Structures are given as structure tokens and as C-alpha cells.
């Protein structure tokens, strides 16, 4: 009989080697179970347990080549928990700081450089605040961790067919550093002779802070055996030890989250580690999900919608916003609260050049883990825009990102007319004894009646997305490849008559179009290609619905073909308003024959589709990634919270703070919120417009459809609520129209939001009446005032 401990070790080893991103957490600190990833490939401490030195992990290792980090990351023993006492403020210009020699300066910052590891220290000339990019005297640890903490760049690489990630930093591997000082920074070529790998970096001091570049055409891989897998860029910039500093790390999780720089007493064991723009469905596999018998026990995390991260040290009033300008489609954001392996708080971007995936070896069973054949070719460019004094907070980070988006023309100001969003569900399918049958929920006539009743109640400005209007309904009619409305929804009024009537009455009615998914159960024989992962298997999106258990993704070229055809049909039918879903917030790698294509290829297809539709139609997008923001006239389903990981201390509305006054933003559906009163106040606070998902029929009719998750949607129940929300938000909008948020404070249950037109909104989340700024705010309410 196999010992239980042995089984556990085997499972843990498989998890790390396979890159499993899911862990089950137990104990009082695990109030929320989420997609909390492991950290494969990071350095691990030395251990006396010889069982961790698995023979299989040694394959491909040679003398003089760094050994892999193949075991589960463990906490480094902290035998020195005393403060670092590294200087926070330096009042005057120095020749040298902590072994870093003065290099250059501009009107705002001084840059100091340590040549042996390319570490830098930046000093704010106006405040004297300094920020460090590496740890000068790490806590006692093994050599591997010590080198990592003192390195400005850390390269991960692969050896032959070995599926283990190895690592080379600025010390291990004995790199040659060829350094050139430039007029605004420095350039360096970092070469590992034994690995026959080299790359070049360029660091520039700007008026905003620091910019780091790694050109892909300067990466050299001369060996067939050693290949670059990933690269960390200044992983410890702005780090702090335990609870020595005041401040926080900003993670771009959903709406945004903060991890405070406090001593966690070792309670957090895992970091935040997520791909920018979501996981890659073409590569990322839940390697051991079968252990759970196809039951996913994890909560779906929010995606990273924008390639940003940050660090703020409030005690010295300095911080930075990291913006991944290039390489974002293959980048991760990683944040380690102290206790997650090290006693330090650190946040960084990491860039992925090659990954592993499961390759089936037979039709029925058996797999082997193989590596990505071709390197993802992309330039890296990360800018660290610094904030100081009263801007050294997350509001300052948000305004910095807003200025960046506007200055770089990545987004342009949109019309800020207020509409309440009232989406409608047309029809879905359920199984009957022999066939599937339609379950009409809102016919075209019923939709018209709903609009009329709302406008009679004073709800004049309506934005409405009509879902499930097509033949076979919301899920059965995927993909939409012709303008063929479901006949059972035509009860005397056609869809075209409905759209004409809505336009005449001033209602912005959008037709919902999922440009990503295909239902092969309904469309078994199709000429359209489906997306295949790197392992040549078609990707399945498992939804475990009552009618359809899974869907597939269209090949990007098939999406483009269908959408070109549909654009012509929409124009022929005089359809002007389109809402695009699917391609707005998914990106993946895929294979075609023996060729592999990365996410940049998919992005090019999707951006071309969205760009064309933006030029031809009035377009809105469902929770779009930031590279598509400028194509949309509004952002729908913007999250109001983060994923609520156990290490997240505070949710912040980073995206709302950034985009308010630039583009209309609509929240997720109000009628599915557990605490609607609190949610109402969050919308007021964040400047989001309310959304409702409505049906004419009772949602109990959806019990046996794939839309069974809709449990509260009947119009009669929400008619009065929609009117009340409209009246409240219309009043607020009249006072904040086109205004941007310039101030944001939280204190004792009160949130104060200041707009650049002088309007201030106080939100009281407590039940009792409170006073703030000599203003009295009733419990669970808000108050709008005008600055004198």
C-alpha cells in the first residue's frame, strides 16, 4: 500500500511541473477560494530533505549550469526580522547611495547605478524620497534566493526537452555585462556564455520616471539545447520588508485591489500571478483537474483588463505606476505579499517567451508535457511613471494612467449622455422528449411594450442590448452567421420594426453578437474552422449547462470571415447598433497544422474586426481589454470589485477612477446582486451607470435551459426599481457630466469623491448618520455638494 505522504508528494510535483494554477486553501485565512497560482520556476530555499531532489529533474543539467527550481516554493526562514532601516529621504544630491554611483539627472529625478547588477536607485529631487530596485542586504537565505533578490533582471530558460524551468540571474550563470552609458540612461548586453543566450536592455530616465526596454531582435539563442522561457524586469523595484513601510501594492485584478505593506505574520503562502488579458486557452491547461471528476471547485477570478500595476510608499510619499507598453499580450503581473516565500513585499511584470502544455499521446488516454516550439516574438517596454507627495496614492496612479491614455491617444473622449441600461433576453432552448424547443422570454412586441412603459414612467434615455434574438436563440444560434431573427419572437412585430420603432423613440437598441463561440452540437457539419490548442486538440469551454455542456471557440480567421459577412447583412437591414462579445475579452494562442500562432496573431484578427465595426456601426463592447477601449462608445459589464483573494486588503475602483468622464461605463446587472443597496452606492461612488437584465416572462421558464442562472428578471418586478434608479442617476449625471474624478478618499465608512468641476459626492456605507467635512450624510445614502 502506497503511503499517503508519498502520494501527496507526487501530486505536488505534478502540480508544479505542469504549471497548475489552482490550489485549494483551507483554514481561517481562506475566506475566499480563488484561482491563486503557484510560482513554478521561482527559486526555492535549500532543504535537508533529499526527497526533493528528484532524479527526473536532473535530466539535462550540466556542470556549470544553474539547477532548476522544481520543488514547491517554500517560505525562506527569516532569522533576521529586524527592520532594514534603509534611508527613505535624502535631502541632497549624492555621489553614491548604497554602492550606487550617481549617473544622470533631469528636472525631476536623479538616477544612481550599480554597474555589477544594473541595480538603480531613483531620487525625487523635489522631496528627496528615494526608491530602490534591488535588495542590498537580503535576509539570510540560500545563494539562489540571495542572487534573485539582488538582481535587476532574471531570465528563465529551458534545457533540451526537460520540462523544468531553470533560471539565470545577474550573478548565477556568470553573465558578462557589456555596459554603455547614454545621455539619458544606460544600455547593456547581458550574455550567458555557457547557455549561448544573450539579450540587450535599455534603461531611460524620463520626466515621468524610468523606462525599460528589451528588443526582441536583440535576443540571441545560439544553442539548440538552451532556450529562453521568460524574463523578470526589476522584480524588486519599490520592495519593502515585512511591515517596515507604510503603503501598498496595486494589482489590476478586476476593478483593482490593494495589498497593504504590513507584516502578515507568514499567513499568506501564495502570490498573485495572472496573465495580462486573462489566461491563454490555447496553452494553459488545468493539468490535474480530472482529479476533481470534472467539477471545478474554484471561483472564476476577474481578468486583468489593463496592463498596469503599482507600488506606493505613503510614509515617504513616493510611488510608481508600472505600465506594460509592449509585450503585454505575453506578460504576467505578479505580486508577493510578505510571507509568500519571502519576508518582502514585491510586485513585478514577467514576460513569457515559451510555455509548457499537455500533448495527448493517444486518442483515449495518455499525455506528455512538452514545451512551446517557437519563441513568442515581442519587444518589451515597461514604463514606471512615478508619483509623489499628494499624488502618491491610488488616485494618483489612476490619474497618471488616464493622462497616459489620453496623451498617447490610446483613448479619445466619448459622448457622455446618460442612459440606463435595460437588456432583454429573447429566447433560449430547452430539451423536450425528442427535440429541443424554444422558450420565448421576450418577444419583439413585448420588448416594445417594455420600452413604452418605461418611457411613460419618465425613463426616457435607454440603452438596451437584445440577446437571443437570432434563430435558435441565445446559445443554440451560435455563431450568428446570417441575419435570421427567431420566428417565434415575431408575434406581430418583426425585429426590424422593433429597431425602427426604438430609434424613433430615442432608444439605443443594440443587437448582441458573440463573435467568438460556436455550438458544434447544433452545427456539427460546418465549413468554419474551430480553434485548436498547441496540442492540436480543439478547445472546449465547459459550461455544464442543462442543454449544452460545452462550446468551442472559432478559429480567428473564421471569426473574421463571419463578421465580414454579417457586417454586410447588418448594413443591408439598416442595423446601426451592434454589441460585440467574446472577442472583446478573450485572447489565445492556437495551432494550425504544424504551425503555432501566439496571442498577438489572435489580437490582430480581433482588433481588425472591432476596428471595422467601430467604423461601420455604433459599437459597444462587453468588458473589453484596454487595447480595444478606443473603439467602443461605452464599456459594458465593468466589474465593481476584485476577485477577493485572501491577500487583497482593499478593493479600489481603479478603472472607474481612470475612465470616468472619458467614456460611459455600465456596471454588471443590478438584479443579480446579493446586496442591492450597497451595490447602488458603489455605482454612485464609481460613476458607473446601472444595468438590468429583463424578461417579460417569469425566469422560472428558464429552469431547463442554459440560461437557468437567470433567477430574477421579470419586468413587473423591476419596473419601479428601474424608474427609481433612472431618476437618481440622471440627477447625479447632470452635475458630473464630462467631469473627471480628481480626488478620492475613504475614512470610517465614508467615501469622498471629488470631480474636477467642483462637485463632491459623499457616500456613507454605514447604517448610522455620519459627519465628514462638516457635511452630514444619512446612513446608507449619498450626498452631492458643490464646492464654494
Short mmCIF file of N, CA and C in Angstrom, two decimals, residues 256-326:
data_model
loop_
_atom_site.label_atom_id
_atom_site.label_comp_id
_atom_site.label_asym_id
_atom_site.label_seq_id
_atom_site.Cartn_x
_atom_site.Cartn_y
_atom_site.Cartn_z
N UNK A 256 -9.64 46.48 -9.44
CA UNK A 256 -8.39 46.89 -8.82
C UNK A 256 -8.36 46.47 -7.37
N UNK A 257 -7.18 46.17 -6.87
CA UNK A 257 -7.04 45.75 -5.48
C UNK A 257 -5.74 46.23 -4.88
N UNK A 258 -5.71 46.35 -3.56
CA UNK A 258 -4.52 46.77 -2.85
C UNK A 258 -4.07 45.67 -1.89
N UNK A 259 -2.75 45.49 -1.81
CA UNK A 259 -2.14 44.61 -0.81
C UNK A 259 -1.29 45.50 0.08
N UNK A 260 -1.69 45.67 1.32
CA UNK A 260 -1.02 46.59 2.21
C UNK A 260 0.38 46.10 2.58
N UNK A 261 1.27 47.05 2.81
CA UNK A 261 2.64 46.72 3.19
C UNK A 261 2.72 46.56 4.71
N UNK A 262 2.06 45.55 5.21
CA UNK A 262 2.05 45.28 6.64
C UNK A 262 2.59 43.89 6.90
N UNK A 263 2.99 43.65 8.12
CA UNK A 263 3.54 42.34 8.48
C UNK A 263 2.39 41.33 8.52
N UNK A 264 2.45 40.35 7.63
CA UNK A 264 1.38 39.35 7.54
C UNK A 264 1.58 38.17 8.46
N UNK A 265 2.67 38.18 9.21
CA UNK A 265 2.96 37.10 10.15
C UNK A 265 2.95 35.73 9.48
N UNK A 266 3.36 35.69 8.22
CA UNK A 266 3.50 34.43 7.50
C UNK A 266 2.22 33.74 7.11
N UNK A 267 1.09 34.43 7.16
CA UNK A 267 -0.19 33.74 6.90
C UNK A 267 -0.48 33.55 5.41
N UNK A 268 0.20 34.27 4.54
CA UNK A 268 -0.05 34.10 3.10
C UNK A 268 1.07 33.28 2.48
N UNK A 269 0.70 32.24 1.76
CA UNK A 269 1.70 31.32 1.22
C UNK A 269 1.83 31.41 -0.29
N UNK A 270 0.88 32.09 -0.95
CA UNK A 270 0.90 32.13 -2.40
C UNK A 270 0.80 33.57 -2.90
N UNK A 271 1.35 33.85 -4.06
CA UNK A 271 1.32 35.20 -4.62
C UNK A 271 0.12 35.43 -5.52
N UNK A 272 -0.03 36.64 -5.96
CA UNK A 272 -0.93 36.96 -7.07
C UNK A 272 -0.12 36.82 -8.35
N UNK A 273 -0.60 36.05 -9.28
CA UNK A 273 0.12 35.83 -10.53
C UNK A 273 -0.89 35.55 -11.63
N UNK A 274 -1.13 36.53 -12.48
CA UNK A 274 -2.13 36.39 -13.54
C UNK A 274 -1.61 36.96 -14.85
N UNK A 275 -2.02 36.34 -15.94
CA UNK A 275 -1.69 36.86 -17.26
C UNK A 275 -2.47 38.14 -17.53
N UNK A 276 -1.78 39.13 -18.09
CA UNK A 276 -2.48 40.30 -18.59
C UNK A 276 -3.46 39.85 -19.67
N UNK A 277 -4.69 40.35 -19.60
CA UNK A 277 -5.75 39.99 -20.54
C UNK A 277 -6.19 38.53 -20.43
N UNK A 278 -6.06 37.95 -19.24
CA UNK A 278 -6.61 36.63 -19.00
C UNK A 278 -5.70 35.50 -19.42
N UNK A 279 -6.05 34.31 -18.96
CA UNK A 279 -5.24 33.13 -19.27
C UNK A 279 -5.33 32.79 -20.75
N UNK A 280 -4.37 32.04 -21.22
CA UNK A 280 -4.27 31.65 -22.63
C UNK A 280 -4.91 30.28 -22.80
N UNK A 281 -6.12 30.25 -23.37
CA UNK A 281 -6.85 28.99 -23.53
C UNK A 281 -6.16 28.04 -24.49
N UNK A 282 -5.26 28.55 -25.32
CA UNK A 282 -4.56 27.68 -26.27
C UNK A 282 -3.40 26.93 -25.67
N UNK A 283 -2.97 27.35 -24.47
CA UNK A 283 -1.82 26.72 -23.83
C UNK A 283 -2.14 26.28 -22.41
N UNK A 284 -2.71 27.19 -21.63
CA UNK A 284 -2.93 26.93 -20.21
C UNK A 284 -3.92 25.79 -20.03
N UNK A 285 -3.47 24.76 -19.33
CA UNK A 285 -4.32 23.60 -19.06
C UNK A 285 -4.46 23.38 -17.56
N UNK A 286 -5.66 23.05 -17.09
CA UNK A 286 -5.80 22.59 -15.71
C UNK A 286 -5.32 21.15 -15.63
N UNK A 287 -4.02 20.97 -15.46
CA UNK A 287 -3.38 19.68 -15.67
C UNK A 287 -3.98 18.54 -14.87
N UNK A 288 -4.41 18.80 -13.64
CA UNK A 288 -4.94 17.71 -12.81
C UNK A 288 -6.38 17.97 -12.44
N UNK A 289 -7.10 18.73 -13.25
CA UNK A 289 -8.49 19.00 -12.95
C UNK A 289 -9.31 17.71 -12.94
N UNK A 290 -8.85 16.69 -13.67
CA UNK A 290 -9.56 15.42 -13.69
C UNK A 290 -9.61 14.78 -12.30
N UNK A 291 -8.72 15.20 -11.41
CA UNK A 291 -8.76 14.69 -10.05
C UNK A 291 -10.07 15.05 -9.36
N UNK A 292 -10.71 16.12 -9.86
CA UNK A 292 -11.95 16.57 -9.25
C UNK A 292 -13.17 16.09 -10.05
N UNK A 293 -12.96 15.09 -10.92
CA UNK A 293 -14.07 14.49 -11.68
C UNK A 293 -14.86 15.54 -12.45
N UNK A 294 -14.11 16.43 -13.12
CA UNK A 294 -14.70 17.46 -13.97
C UNK A 294 -15.53 18.49 -13.21
N UNK A 295 -15.42 18.52 -11.91
CA UNK A 295 -16.14 19.53 -11.14
C UNK A 295 -15.14 20.61 -10.74
N UNK A 296 -15.33 21.80 -11.23
CA UNK A 296 -14.43 22.89 -10.93
C UNK A 296 -14.81 23.50 -9.59
N UNK A 297 -14.00 23.31 -8.55
CA UNK A 297 -14.38 23.79 -7.22
C UNK A 297 -13.91 25.21 -6.95
N UNK A 298 -13.45 25.93 -7.98
CA UNK A 298 -12.86 27.23 -7.78
C UNK A 298 -13.75 28.33 -8.32
N UNK A 299 -13.64 29.49 -7.72
CA UNK A 299 -14.34 30.66 -8.22
C UNK A 299 -13.56 31.25 -9.39
N UNK A 300 -14.28 31.69 -10.40
CA UNK A 300 -13.62 32.31 -11.53
C UNK A 300 -13.05 33.66 -11.12
N UNK A 301 -11.76 33.89 -11.33
CA UNK A 301 -11.19 35.18 -10.96
C UNK A 301 -11.53 36.24 -11.99
N UNK A 302 -11.47 37.49 -11.57
CA UNK A 302 -11.61 38.59 -12.51
C UNK A 302 -10.36 38.65 -13.39
N UNK A 303 -10.52 39.13 -14.61
CA UNK A 303 -9.39 39.23 -15.52
C UNK A 303 -8.67 40.57 -15.34
N UNK A 304 -7.45 40.61 -15.82
CA UNK A 304 -6.70 41.87 -15.90
C UNK A 304 -7.13 42.55 -17.18
N UNK A 305 -7.82 43.67 -17.07
CA UNK A 305 -8.33 44.40 -18.23
C UNK A 305 -7.32 45.40 -18.77
N UNK A 306 -6.35 45.81 -17.94
CA UNK A 306 -5.36 46.80 -18.37
C UNK A 306 -3.99 46.38 -17.85
N UNK A 307 -2.93 46.58 -18.65
CA UNK A 307 -1.58 46.09 -18.29
C UNK A 307 -0.85 47.04 -17.36
N UNK A 308 -1.32 47.15 -16.12
CA UNK A 308 -0.76 48.09 -15.16
C UNK A 308 -0.57 47.42 -13.80
N UNK A 309 0.27 48.01 -12.99
CA UNK A 309 0.48 47.58 -11.61
C UNK A 309 1.17 48.73 -10.90
N UNK A 310 1.31 48.64 -9.58
CA UNK A 310 1.92 49.78 -8.92
C UNK A 310 2.39 49.49 -7.52
N UNK A 311 3.19 50.41 -7.01
CA UNK A 311 3.69 50.38 -5.65
C UNK A 311 3.66 51.79 -5.11
N UNK A 312 3.13 51.95 -3.90
CA UNK A 312 3.08 53.26 -3.25
C UNK A 312 3.63 53.14 -1.84
N UNK A 313 4.59 54.00 -1.51
CA UNK A 313 5.13 54.07 -0.16
C UNK A 313 4.68 55.40 0.44
N UNK A 314 3.61 55.33 1.21
CA UNK A 314 2.98 56.55 1.70
C UNK A 314 3.80 57.25 2.76
N UNK A 315 4.67 56.52 3.46
CA UNK A 315 5.46 57.16 4.52
C UNK A 315 6.50 58.13 3.97
N UNK A 316 6.95 57.90 2.73
CA UNK A 316 7.88 58.84 2.09
C UNK A 316 7.25 59.54 0.89
N UNK A 317 5.98 59.29 0.69
CA UNK A 317 5.20 59.94 -0.37
C UNK A 317 5.85 59.78 -1.74
N UNK A 318 6.11 58.54 -2.10
CA UNK A 318 6.61 58.21 -3.42
C UNK A 318 5.99 56.91 -3.87
N UNK A 319 5.78 56.78 -5.15
CA UNK A 319 5.21 55.55 -5.71
C UNK A 319 5.36 55.56 -7.21
N UNK A 320 4.96 54.47 -7.83
CA UNK A 320 5.01 54.42 -9.30
C UNK A 320 3.84 53.60 -9.83
N UNK A 321 3.47 53.92 -11.04
CA UNK A 321 2.54 53.10 -11.81
C UNK A 321 3.35 52.42 -12.90
N UNK A 322 3.38 51.08 -12.89
CA UNK A 322 4.03 50.34 -13.96
C UNK A 322 3.05 50.13 -15.09
N UNK A 323 3.45 50.51 -16.30
CA UNK A 323 2.61 50.35 -17.50
C UNK A 323 3.37 49.49 -18.49
N UNK A 324 2.83 48.35 -18.82
CA UNK A 324 3.45 47.47 -19.82
C UNK A 324 2.99 47.96 -21.19
N UNK A 325 3.87 48.67 -21.88
CA UNK A 325 3.51 49.25 -23.18
C UNK A 325 3.65 48.23 -24.31
N UNK A 326 4.72 47.47 -24.29
CA UNK A 326 4.93 46.45 -25.32
C UNK A 326 5.26 45.13 -24.64
#
